[in-house]
């Protein structure tokens, strides 16, 4: 069996983390069957076979230039870990669908044809993929709403949180907070600053919190800023933004906070709340899409469309230490439901089933 795994997005958030989860948890015997299809310059293959793909993700040219390269490799199966599968590839393939945000919420897309492009690719996947991986039950539900004929192809395989995410204290915590000019006890939100993440709603809610709590702790936003007005004029009082964070710093940043707020309008899965829970942080999350399934009983849920509801949840937890502690303990238990080893082994079993089906 010869499996081609596209890893061109290995260094991105979300999709990249799931790719790393596979590479770190496939067995050594399984890795012998892998061919990694990487961007130019990637040199972290750890002895695995690697082929350079000189075509950018989401480029139109890859749809006719990538398939001949794949055909030469004589693969048993090709795995595209996001929906951007080359449309003219005719070999057997598996695709991971993380979310349908481009289809469901085109207003949050940064490119004008994102909805059309995503829909065309996903329709092609429904018709031609051997198997389809959905990262959550909600993503499966959303996908089958548009493409019900793929019912027998879709399998849910949950991502997980790396074991490096655990409570951090002592010198490591102090050094990381100094590095980012922070004092313990801030409110934290992790995720790129954009419409789908409800950044503006969170800022509005935080303004209300500051009006109701004397000496309110800062709000720390970790993620790339998509708002020109904040790049020009800076953020409102009390808001501290960190654009680029080394992933090794994240456990300490979670551990130094008093609580975590994740008010997204939509998530295909939602790793940051799980990372926060693993680090012992009480979580406030939106009661939408995949988040109730992912967070279980370990979150205080809010309506993301109502900033007042977000602010009330924050104020409530800040005023009640016993509620924060209860969520911390539930969070530690909730994280145990998700395993990278299970993620990798289930994915490999799906490969084997797809290859057998092709035979």
GROMACS .gro file of N, CA, C and O in nm, residues 144-195:
model
  208
  144UNK      N    1  -2.360   1.675   0.472
  144UNK     CA    2  -2.465   1.591   0.415
  144UNK      C    3  -2.591   1.671   0.384
  144UNK      O    4  -2.673   1.628   0.302
  145UNK      N    5  -2.608   1.786   0.448
  145UNK     CA    6  -2.721   1.872   0.414
  145UNK      C    7  -2.713   1.916   0.268
  145UNK      O    8  -2.815   1.922   0.198
  146UNK      N    9  -2.591   1.945   0.223
  146UNK     CA   10  -2.572   1.989   0.084
  146UNK      C   11  -2.546   1.873  -0.011
  146UNK      O   12  -2.578   1.880  -0.129
  147UNK      N   13  -2.486   1.766   0.040
  147UNK     CA   14  -2.445   1.655  -0.047
  147UNK      C   15  -2.492   1.522   0.014
  147UNK      O   16  -2.410   1.439   0.057
  148UNK      N   17  -2.622   1.499   0.021
  148UNK     CA   18  -2.676   1.380   0.087
  148UNK      C   19  -2.636   1.249   0.022
  148UNK      O   20  -2.638   1.144   0.087
  149UNK      N   21  -2.596   1.254  -0.106
  149UNK     CA   22  -2.557   1.130  -0.173
  149UNK      C   23  -2.424   1.075  -0.123
  149UNK      O   24  -2.386   0.962  -0.157
  150UNK      N   25  -2.353   1.153  -0.037
  150UNK     CA   26  -2.226   1.106   0.019
  150UNK      C   27  -2.245   1.036   0.154
  150UNK      O   28  -2.146   1.007   0.222
  151UNK      N   29  -2.368   1.007   0.191
  151UNK     CA   30  -2.401   0.952   0.322
  151UNK      C   31  -2.312   0.835   0.362
  151UNK      O   32  -2.260   0.828   0.474
  152UNK      N   33  -2.290   0.742   0.271
  152UNK     CA   34  -2.216   0.620   0.304
  152UNK      C   35  -2.065   0.638   0.298
  152UNK      O   36  -1.991   0.543   0.328
  153UNK      N   37  -2.021   0.756   0.261
  153UNK     CA   38  -1.877   0.780   0.251
  153UNK      C   39  -1.819   0.851   0.372
  153UNK      O   40  -1.698   0.847   0.395
  154UNK      N   41  -1.902   0.922   0.449
  154UNK     CA   42  -1.853   1.013   0.552
  154UNK      C   43  -1.833   0.942   0.685
  154UNK      O   44  -1.924   0.873   0.734
  155UNK      N   45  -1.717   0.961   0.743
  155UNK     CA   46  -1.686   0.906   0.875
  155UNK      C   47  -1.630   1.017   0.963
  155UNK      O   48  -1.545   1.094   0.921
  156UNK      N   49  -1.680   1.026   1.085
  156UNK     CA   50  -1.632   1.127   1.180
  156UNK      C   51  -1.508   1.074   1.252
  156UNK      O   52  -1.511   0.966   1.311
  157UNK      N   53  -1.400   1.151   1.245
  157UNK     CA   54  -1.278   1.121   1.320
  157UNK      C   55  -1.235   1.250   1.388
  157UNK      O   56  -1.197   1.347   1.322
  158UNK      N   57  -1.240   1.251   1.521
  158UNK     CA   58  -1.213   1.373   1.596
  158UNK      C   59  -1.064   1.400   1.609
  158UNK      O   60  -0.986   1.309   1.641
  159UNK      N   61  -1.021   1.526   1.591
  159UNK     CA   62  -0.885   1.566   1.631
  159UNK      C   63  -0.873   1.563   1.784
  159UNK      O   64  -0.968   1.530   1.855
  160UNK      N   65  -0.757   1.604   1.833
  160UNK     CA   66  -0.733   1.599   1.977
  160UNK      C   67  -0.638   1.711   2.017
  160UNK      O   68  -0.603   1.798   1.937
  161UNK      N   69  -0.596   1.707   2.141
  161UNK     CA   70  -0.503   1.807   2.196
  161UNK      C   71  -0.373   1.737   2.231
  161UNK      O   72  -0.373   1.633   2.296
  162UNK      N   73  -0.264   1.798   2.188
  162UNK     CA   74  -0.132   1.740   2.215
  162UNK      C   75  -0.104   1.741   2.366
  162UNK      O   76  -0.152   1.828   2.439
  163UNK      N   77  -0.024   1.644   2.411
  163UNK     CA   78   0.006   1.632   2.554
  163UNK      C   79   0.090   1.747   2.607
  163UNK      O   80   0.103   1.763   2.730
  164UNK      N   81   0.145   1.829   2.519
  164UNK     CA   82   0.219   1.947   2.566
  164UNK      C   83   0.124   2.050   2.628
  164UNK      O   84   0.169   2.139   2.701
  165UNK      N   85  -0.006   2.036   2.600
  165UNK     CA   86  -0.103   2.128   2.659
  165UNK      C   87  -0.144   2.075   2.796
  165UNK      O   88  -0.225   1.984   2.808
  166UNK      N   89  -0.084   2.133   2.898
  166UNK     CA   90  -0.112   2.101   3.036
  166UNK      C   91  -0.076   2.223   3.121
  166UNK      O   92  -0.009   2.315   3.073
  167UNK      N   93  -0.123   2.229   3.245
  167UNK     CA   94  -0.096   2.348   3.326
  167UNK      C   95   0.053   2.376   3.340
  167UNK      O   96   0.134   2.285   3.362
  168UNK      N   97   0.088   2.502   3.324
  168UNK     CA   98   0.227   2.548   3.334
  168UNK      C   99   0.238   2.642   3.454
  168UNK      O  100   0.150   2.727   3.476
  169UNK      N  101   0.344   2.629   3.531
  169UNK     CA  102   0.364   2.716   3.647
  169UNK      C  103   0.512   2.747   3.663
  169UNK      O  104   0.594   2.707   3.579
  170UNK      N  105   0.546   2.816   3.767
  170UNK     CA  106   0.686   2.842   3.800
  170UNK      C  107   0.759   2.929   3.701
  170UNK      O  108   0.702   3.020   3.640
  171UNK      N  109   0.886   2.900   3.683
  171UNK     CA  110   0.974   2.984   3.601
  171UNK      C  111   0.931   2.989   3.455
  171UNK      O  112   0.942   3.093   3.390
  172UNK      N  113   0.882   2.875   3.402
  172UNK     CA  114   0.841   2.873   3.261
  172UNK      C  115   0.722   2.965   3.239
  172UNK      O  116   0.718   3.041   3.141
  173UNK      N  117   0.626   2.961   3.330
  173UNK     CA  118   0.512   3.051   3.319
  173UNK      C  119   0.556   3.196   3.328
  173UNK      O  120   0.517   3.279   3.245
  174UNK      N  121   0.637   3.227   3.428
  174UNK     CA  122   0.682   3.366   3.447
  174UNK      C  123   0.759   3.417   3.327
  174UNK      O  124   0.738   3.530   3.280
  175UNK      N  125   0.848   3.332   3.273
  175UNK     CA  126   0.930   3.375   3.160
  175UNK      C  127   0.845   3.399   3.035
  175UNK      O  128   0.867   3.497   2.961
  176UNK      N  129   0.746   3.313   3.013
  176UNK     CA  130   0.661   3.329   2.894
  176UNK      C  131   0.575   3.454   2.906
  176UNK      O  132   0.559   3.529   2.808
  177UNK      N  133   0.520   3.480   3.024
  177UNK     CA  134   0.438   3.600   3.041
  177UNK      C  135   0.523   3.727   3.028
  177UNK      O  136   0.478   3.825   2.967
  178UNK      N  137   0.644   3.725   3.081
  178UNK     CA  138   0.734   3.842   3.063
  178UNK      C  139   0.762   3.865   2.916
  178UNK      O  140   0.766   3.979   2.869
  179UNK      N  141   0.784   3.757   2.844
  179UNK     CA  142   0.813   3.766   2.700
  179UNK      C  143   0.703   3.841   2.626
  179UNK      O  144   0.730   3.914   2.529
  180UNK      N  145   0.579   3.825   2.671
  180UNK     CA  146   0.465   3.887   2.603
  180UNK      C  147   0.408   4.005   2.683
  180UNK      O  148   0.298   4.050   2.654
  181UNK      N  149   0.483   4.053   2.781
  181UNK     CA  150   0.444   4.170   2.860
  181UNK      C  151   0.308   4.152   2.928
  181UNK      O  152   0.221   4.240   2.922
  182UNK      N  153   0.291   4.038   2.991
  182UNK     CA  154   0.163   4.006   3.056
  182UNK      C  155   0.184   3.979   3.205
  182UNK      O  156   0.291   3.935   3.248
  183UNK      N  157   0.078   4.004   3.281
  183UNK     CA  158   0.068   3.965   3.421
  183UNK      C  159  -0.040   3.859   3.433
  183UNK      O  160  -0.138   3.861   3.358
  184UNK      N  161  -0.029   3.765   3.526
  184UNK     CA  162  -0.130   3.660   3.539
  184UNK      C  163  -0.269   3.717   3.566
  184UNK      O  164  -0.284   3.824   3.625
  185UNK      N  165  -0.371   3.645   3.521
  185UNK     CA  166  -0.508   3.680   3.553
  185UNK      C  167  -0.587   3.745   3.441
  185UNK      O  168  -0.705   3.779   3.459
  186UNK      N  169  -0.531   3.759   3.323
  186UNK     CA  170  -0.600   3.821   3.210
  186UNK      C  171  -0.708   3.729   3.155
  186UNK      O  172  -0.711   3.608   3.182
  187UNK      N  173  -0.799   3.787   3.078
  187UNK     CA  174  -0.896   3.710   3.002
  187UNK      C  175  -0.832   3.676   2.868
  187UNK      O  176  -0.759   3.757   2.812
  188UNK      N  177  -0.860   3.559   2.815
  188UNK     CA  178  -0.789   3.512   2.695
  188UNK      C  179  -0.886   3.464   2.589
  188UNK      O  180  -0.985   3.397   2.618
  189UNK      N  181  -0.853   3.497   2.463
  189UNK     CA  182  -0.922   3.439   2.348
  189UNK      C  183  -0.817   3.407   2.242
  189UNK      O  184  -0.731   3.491   2.213
  190UNK      N  185  -0.822   3.287   2.188
  190UNK     CA  186  -0.725   3.242   2.088
  190UNK      C  187  -0.796   3.211   1.958
  190UNK      O  188  -0.892   3.133   1.956
  191UNK      N  189  -0.752   3.271   1.851
  191UNK     CA  190  -0.812   3.252   1.719
  191UNK      C  191  -0.794   3.377   1.637
  191UNK      O  192  -0.792   3.489   1.691
  192UNK      N  193  -0.777   3.361   1.507
  192UNK     CA  194  -0.755   3.477   1.422
  192UNK      C  195  -0.868   3.578   1.435
  192UNK      O  196  -0.985   3.541   1.445
  193UNK      N  197  -0.834   3.704   1.434
  193UNK     CA  198  -0.931   3.811   1.454
  193UNK      C  199  -1.003   3.839   1.323
  193UNK      O  200  -0.948   3.899   1.231
  194UNK      N  201  -1.127   3.792   1.313
  194UNK     CA  202  -1.204   3.809   1.190
  194UNK      C  203  -1.353   3.789   1.222
  194UNK      O  204  -1.389   3.753   1.334
  195UNK      N  205  -1.436   3.810   1.119
  195UNK     CA  206  -1.579   3.809   1.141
  195UNK      C  207  -1.633   3.680   1.196
  195UNK      O  208  -1.717   3.681   1.288
   0.00000   0.00000   0.00000
